[in-house]
Coordinates of C-alpha atoms in Angstrom, one line a residue:
Chain A
X1 CA 84.2 -74.6 30.3
X2 CA 83.6 -71.7 32.6
X3 CA 81.1 -71.9 35.5
X4 CA 78.9 -69.2 33.9
X5 CA 78.9 -71.1 30.6
X6 CA 78.0 -74.3 32.4
X7 CA 75.0 -72.6 34.3
X8 CA 73.8 -70.9 31.1
X9 CA 73.9 -74.3 29.2
X10 CA 72.0 -76.0 32.0
X11 CA 69.3 -73.3 32.1
X12 CA 69.1 -73.4 28.3
X13 CA 68.5 -77.1 28.4
X14 CA 65.7 -76.7 31.0
X15 CA 64.0 -74.1 28.7
X16 CA 64.4 -76.4 25.7
X17 CA 63.0 -79.4 27.5
X18 CA 59.9 -77.4 28.7
X19 CA 59.4 -75.8 25.2
X20 CA 59.6 -79.1 23.4
X21 CA 57.2 -80.8 25.8
X22 CA 53.6 -81.5 25.1
X23 CA 52.8 -80.3 28.7
X24 CA 54.0 -76.8 28.0
X25 CA 50.5 -75.4 27.7
X26 CA 49.5 -77.1 30.9
X27 CA 52.5 -75.6 32.8
X28 CA 51.7 -72.1 31.3
X29 CA 48.0 -72.4 32.3
X30 CA 49.0 -73.4 35.9
X31 CA 51.3 -70.4 36.1
X32 CA 48.6 -68.0 34.6
X33 CA 46.0 -69.4 37.1
X34 CA 48.4 -68.9 40.0
X35 CA 49.1 -65.3 39.0
X36 CA 45.3 -64.7 38.7
X37 CA 44.9 -66.1 42.3
X38 CA 47.7 -63.9 43.6
X39 CA 46.1 -60.9 42.1
X40 CA 42.7 -62.0 43.5
X41 CA 44.3 -62.3 47.0
X42 CA 45.0 -58.6 46.9
X43 CA 41.3 -57.7 46.5
X44 CA 39.7 -60.1 48.9
X45 CA 39.2 -59.0 52.5
X46 CA 37.9 -62.2 54.3
X47 CA 40.9 -63.8 56.0
X48 CA 39.7 -67.4 55.4
X49 CA 39.3 -66.7 51.7
X50 CA 42.6 -64.8 51.5
X51 CA 44.5 -67.8 53.0
X52 CA 42.7 -70.3 50.7
X53 CA 43.4 -68.2 47.6
X54 CA 47.1 -67.6 48.4
X55 CA 47.7 -71.3 49.4
X56 CA 45.9 -72.4 46.2
X57 CA 48.2 -70.1 44.1
X58 CA 51.2 -71.6 45.8
X59 CA 50.0 -75.2 45.2
X60 CA 49.5 -74.3 41.5
X61 CA 53.1 -72.9 41.3
X62 CA 54.5 -76.1 42.9
X63 CA 52.4 -78.2 40.5
X64 CA 53.9 -76.2 37.6
X65 CA 57.4 -76.7 38.9
X66 CA 56.8 -80.5 39.4
X67 CA 55.3 -80.8 35.8
X68 CA 58.4 -79.0 34.5
X69 CA 60.7 -81.4 36.3
X70 CA 58.9 -84.4 34.6
X71 CA 59.6 -82.9 31.2
X72 CA 63.3 -82.5 31.7
X73 CA 65.9 -84.9 30.3
X74 CA 69.1 -82.8 30.7
X75 CA 72.3 -84.6 31.6
X76 CA 73.2 -82.1 34.3
X77 CA 70.4 -80.9 36.6
X78 CA 72.4 -79.3 39.3
X79 CA 69.8 -76.6 40.2
X80 CA 67.0 -79.0 40.3
X81 CA 68.9 -81.3 42.6
X82 CA 69.7 -78.3 44.9
X83 CA 66.0 -77.4 44.9
X84 CA 64.9 -81.0 45.8
X85 CA 67.5 -81.1 48.6
X86 CA 66.2 -77.7 49.9
X87 CA 62.6 -78.9 49.7
X88 CA 63.4 -82.1 51.6
X89 CA 65.4 -80.3 54.2
X90 CA 62.7 -77.7 54.9
X91 CA 60.1 -80.4 55.0
X92 CA 62.1 -82.3 57.6
X93 CA 62.6 -79.2 59.6
X94 CA 58.9 -78.3 59.4
X95 CA 57.9 -81.7 60.6
X96 CA 60.6 -82.2 63.2
X97 CA 60.9 -78.6 64.7
X98 CA 57.3 -78.2 66.2
X99 CA 57.8 -81.5 68.1
X100 CA 60.9 -80.3 69.9
X101 CA 60.6 -76.5 69.8
X102 CA 58.3 -76.1 72.8
X103 CA 60.5 -78.4 74.9
X104 CA 63.5 -76.2 74.0
X105 CA 61.6 -73.1 74.9
X106 CA 60.6 -74.5 78.3
X107 CA 64.2 -75.0 79.1
X108 CA 65.5 -71.8 77.5
X109 CA 62.9 -69.6 79.2
X110 CA 63.0 -71.6 82.4
X111 CA 59.2 -71.8 82.1
X112 CA 57.1 -73.3 84.8
X113 CA 53.5 -74.7 84.7
X114 CA 50.9 -71.9 85.0
X115 CA 49.1 -74.0 87.7
X116 CA 51.8 -72.9 90.1
X117 CA 50.4 -69.3 89.8
X118 CA 46.8 -69.4 88.5
X119 CA 44.9 -72.7 88.6
X120 CA 41.9 -72.0 86.3
X121 CA 44.0 -71.1 83.2
X122 CA 45.1 -74.7 82.5
X123 CA 41.5 -76.1 82.8
X124 CA 40.2 -73.3 80.6
X125 CA 42.7 -74.2 77.8
X126 CA 42.0 -77.9 78.2
X127 CA 38.3 -77.2 77.6
X128 CA 39.3 -75.6 74.3
X129 CA 42.1 -77.8 73.1
X130 CA 43.1 -81.0 74.8
X131 CA 46.7 -82.0 75.5
X132 CA 47.9 -78.4 75.6
X133 CA 50.0 -77.2 78.5
X134 CA 50.2 -73.6 79.7
X135 CA 53.5 -72.2 81.0
X136 CA 54.6 -68.9 82.5
X137 CA 58.1 -67.4 82.3
X138 CA 60.0 -64.7 84.1
X139 CA 59.8 -61.5 82.1
X140 CA 58.1 -58.1 82.8
X141 CA 57.5 -57.6 79.1
X142 CA 53.9 -58.7 78.3
X143 CA 54.1 -61.6 75.9
X144 CA 52.0 -64.6 74.9
X145 CA 52.7 -67.1 72.2
X146 CA 52.1 -70.7 71.2
X147 CA 54.7 -73.2 70.2
X148 CA 54.2 -76.9 69.5
X149 CA 51.5 -77.9 72.0
X150 CA 52.3 -75.4 74.6
X151 CA 51.2 -71.8 75.4
X152 CA 53.7 -69.4 77.0
X153 CA 52.7 -66.4 79.0
X154 CA 55.1 -63.9 80.6
X155 CA 54.5 -62.7 84.2
X156 CA 54.3 -59.2 82.8
X157 CA 51.3 -60.3 80.8
X158 CA 49.7 -61.9 83.8
X159 CA 50.3 -58.7 85.8
X160 CA 48.7 -56.6 83.1
X161 CA 45.5 -58.4 82.2
X162 CA 42.3 -59.1 84.2
X163 CA 40.8 -62.6 84.1
X164 CA 38.5 -61.9 81.1
X165 CA 41.3 -60.4 79.1
X166 CA 43.5 -63.4 80.0
X167 CA 40.8 -65.8 78.8
X168 CA 40.7 -63.9 75.5
X169 CA 44.5 -64.2 75.1
X170 CA 44.4 -67.9 76.0
X171 CA 41.6 -68.6 73.5
X172 CA 43.6 -66.7 70.8
X173 CA 46.7 -68.9 71.5
X174 CA 44.6 -72.0 71.7
X175 CA 43.3 -71.3 68.1
X176 CA 47.0 -71.3 67.0
X177 CA 47.6 -74.7 68.7
X178 CA 44.4 -76.1 67.1
X179 CA 45.6 -75.0 63.6
X180 CA 49.3 -75.8 64.1
X181 CA 49.5 -78.4 61.4
X182 CA 47.7 -76.3 58.8
X183 CA 50.0 -73.4 59.7
X184 CA 53.1 -75.6 59.2
X185 CA 51.9 -76.7 55.8
X186 CA 51.3 -73.0 54.8
X187 CA 54.9 -72.2 55.9
X188 CA 56.2 -75.2 54.0
X189 CA 54.3 -74.0 50.8
X190 CA 55.9 -70.5 51.3
X191 CA 59.3 -72.0 51.7
X192 CA 58.9 -74.1 48.5
X193 CA 57.6 -71.1 46.5
X194 CA 60.1 -68.7 48.0
X195 CA 57.4 -66.4 49.2
X196 CA 57.7 -64.8 52.6
X197 CA 56.3 -67.0 55.5
X198 CA 54.9 -63.9 57.2
X199 CA 52.6 -63.0 54.3
X200 CA 49.6 -64.8 55.8
X201 CA 50.4 -63.8 59.5
X202 CA 47.8 -61.0 59.7
X203 CA 45.1 -63.3 58.4
X204 CA 46.0 -66.0 60.9
X205 CA 46.0 -63.5 63.7
X206 CA 42.6 -62.2 62.6
X207 CA 41.2 -65.7 62.5
X208 CA 42.6 -66.4 66.0
X209 CA 41.0 -63.2 67.2
X210 CA 37.7 -64.1 65.8
X211 CA 37.8 -67.4 67.6
X212 CA 38.8 -65.7 70.9
X213 CA 35.9 -63.2 70.5
X214 CA 33.5 -66.1 69.9
X215 CA 34.7 -67.7 73.2
X216 CA 35.1 -64.7 75.5
X217 CA 33.2 -61.8 73.8
X218 CA 34.6 -59.0 71.7
X219 CA 34.9 -56.7 74.7
X220 CA 37.5 -58.8 76.6
X221 CA 39.5 -59.3 73.4
X222 CA 39.5 -55.6 72.4
X223 CA 40.4 -54.6 76.0
X224 CA 43.3 -57.1 76.1
X225 CA 44.5 -55.8 72.7
X226 CA 44.3 -52.2 73.8
X227 CA 46.5 -53.0 76.8
X228 CA 49.0 -55.1 74.8
X229 CA 49.2 -52.9 71.7
X230 CA 48.2 -49.4 72.8
X231 CA 50.0 -47.9 69.7
X232 CA 48.3 -50.2 67.2
X233 CA 44.5 -49.9 67.5
X234 CA 44.0 -50.7 63.9
X235 CA 44.2 -54.4 64.8
X236 CA 40.9 -54.0 66.6
X237 CA 38.5 -55.5 64.1
X238 CA 34.8 -54.6 64.1
Chain B
X1 CA 73.8 -50.8 82.4
X2 CA 77.1 -50.1 84.1
X3 CA 79.8 -50.8 81.6
X4 CA 83.2 -49.2 82.1
X5 CA 83.6 -48.4 78.4
X6 CA 80.2 -46.7 78.3
X7 CA 80.6 -44.4 81.3
X8 CA 79.5 -40.9 80.3
X9 CA 81.3 -38.5 82.6
X10 CA 79.4 -35.5 81.3
X11 CA 76.0 -36.8 82.6
X12 CA 74.5 -36.0 85.9
X13 CA 74.3 -38.4 88.9
X14 CA 73.8 -42.1 88.3
X15 CA 73.1 -41.4 84.6
X16 CA 76.9 -41.4 84.3
X17 CA 76.7 -45.2 84.7
X18 CA 73.0 -46.1 84.0
X19 CA 70.7 -45.1 81.2
X20 CA 68.3 -42.3 82.3
X21 CA 65.4 -44.8 82.7
X22 CA 67.6 -47.3 84.6
X23 CA 68.8 -44.5 86.8
X24 CA 65.3 -43.2 87.5
X25 CA 64.1 -46.7 88.4
X26 CA 67.1 -47.4 90.7
X27 CA 66.7 -44.0 92.5
X28 CA 63.0 -44.7 93.0
X29 CA 63.6 -48.2 94.4
X30 CA 66.4 -46.8 96.7
X31 CA 64.2 -44.0 97.9
X32 CA 60.9 -45.9 98.4
X33 CA 61.9 -49.6 98.9
X34 CA 60.1 -52.6 97.6
X35 CA 57.6 -51.8 94.8
X36 CA 55.3 -53.5 92.3
X37 CA 55.6 -52.8 88.5
X38 CA 52.6 -50.5 88.6
X39 CA 53.9 -48.5 91.6
X40 CA 57.2 -48.1 89.6
X41 CA 55.4 -46.8 86.5
X42 CA 53.3 -44.4 88.7
X43 CA 56.2 -43.1 90.6
X44 CA 58.6 -42.6 87.7
X45 CA 55.9 -41.5 85.1
X46 CA 57.6 -43.8 82.6
X47 CA 55.2 -45.9 80.4
X48 CA 55.0 -49.6 81.1
X49 CA 56.4 -50.5 77.7
X50 CA 59.7 -48.8 78.6
X51 CA 59.8 -49.8 82.3
X52 CA 59.2 -53.6 81.6
X53 CA 62.2 -54.1 79.4
X54 CA 64.4 -52.0 81.6
X55 CA 63.4 -53.9 84.7
X56 CA 64.2 -57.2 82.9
X57 CA 67.7 -55.8 82.2
X58 CA 68.3 -54.5 85.7
X59 CA 67.3 -57.9 87.1
X60 CA 69.6 -59.7 84.6
X61 CA 72.4 -57.4 85.6
X62 CA 71.9 -58.2 89.3
X63 CA 71.0 -54.6 90.5
X64 CA 67.4 -55.5 91.2
X65 CA 65.7 -58.7 92.5
X66 CA 62.1 -59.6 92.1
X67 CA 59.5 -62.1 93.5
X68 CA 56.4 -63.3 91.8
X69 CA 53.4 -62.9 94.1
X70 CA 49.8 -64.0 93.9
X71 CA 47.6 -61.6 95.9
X72 CA 43.9 -62.4 95.9
X73 CA 44.2 -64.1 92.5
X74 CA 46.2 -61.2 90.9
X75 CA 49.8 -62.0 89.8
X76 CA 52.3 -59.3 90.4
X77 CA 56.1 -58.8 90.6
X78 CA 57.6 -57.2 93.7
X79 CA 60.9 -55.5 93.0
X80 CA 63.7 -54.7 95.4
X81 CA 67.2 -53.3 94.9
X82 CA 69.9 -55.9 95.6
X83 CA 72.3 -53.4 97.0
X84 CA 72.1 -50.0 98.7
X85 CA 73.0 -46.8 96.8
X86 CA 76.3 -46.8 98.7
X87 CA 77.1 -50.4 97.8
X88 CA 76.5 -49.7 94.1
X89 CA 78.6 -46.5 94.3
X90 CA 81.4 -48.7 95.9
X91 CA 81.1 -51.3 93.2
X92 CA 81.3 -48.8 90.4
X93 CA 84.3 -47.0 92.0
X94 CA 86.1 -50.3 92.4
X95 CA 85.5 -51.2 88.8
X96 CA 86.7 -47.8 87.5
X97 CA 89.8 -48.0 89.8
X98 CA 90.6 -51.5 88.7
X99 CA 90.4 -50.4 85.1
X100 CA 92.7 -47.4 85.7
X101 CA 95.2 -49.5 87.6
X102 CA 95.2 -52.2 84.9
X103 CA 95.9 -49.4 82.4
X104 CA 98.3 -47.1 84.2
X105 CA 99.7 -49.2 87.1
X106 CA 101.9 -47.4 89.6
X107 CA 101.1 -44.0 88.0
X108 CA 97.4 -44.4 88.8
X109 CA 98.1 -45.5 92.4
X110 CA 100.3 -42.4 92.9
X111 CA 97.5 -40.2 91.7
X112 CA 95.0 -41.9 94.1
X113 CA 97.4 -41.0 96.9
X114 CA 97.4 -37.4 95.8
X115 CA 93.6 -37.5 95.8
X116 CA 93.5 -38.9 99.3
X117 CA 95.6 -36.0 100.6
X118 CA 93.3 -33.5 98.9
X119 CA 90.2 -35.0 100.6

């Protein structure tokens, strides 16, 4: 039997199993509901609602896939085995990676504790989110990002921003640290449903900005954004 | 950055060996000595977005060195050229000559001798 014939028989068996199951209408309803949520996502502007709606749609898709699995009784389920292995692998990576990634970055960037340069920054971050460490690294390119439970700032960024603007950036990155776990689950959902992991990035950035503005004031945040992204002023939200 | 296979003989001055922005930054540092990032952007009239990446490359390649300083609570880089204009010219010349000798051997050396007699 050719490989194509084998694949076509296996997919045919999947379809037969789903069609002959009493759960078919439930599966179809879950898929319809997920499609409705994905369409609703396009028309909602509030970032919190957008993330909730999109993640709910993904959960419904995964539920539909799981229900479909339970209906299958095919002898060969090669594709399903591959999907399960893929899901377990990505889940393992998503759980394991954040625990070691910041340690890798500290070594890779040769990063040093920010207290060697500016003392108040570490205390400021500790007041927002406990157990987070702030590092600086050698680069003239202004950059700030959070990884694991660490915040990384380039010397270029420290050169460019005044204290208020730096507070706004630190508060923004602290929000990412506070919501690390949720973000990882959103990524995992995206991997399992084969949707792009970057689709919710603008919403997450907006939420981090909103938090930073609540801590330092809108002026400091907008001023920092203007310096860091002079070409992209559309990101300055009212 | 200075790469033998990327030397552009039709360009002027140090842009034969460096990119135009790299060359402008190096010339400024050689002429004016140690400078901060903002002084470099002011003197070269190149936006910070272009200067920052170029300075990182020049530091990595070893043409420029930098210190991180904290002056009255403000963090800043201080840049300085690692070699003089003459030393860099000497280094580039050596690398070009090495490459020619590797390629043409005796013939290249004979031509250098002819050159010397011309000078």
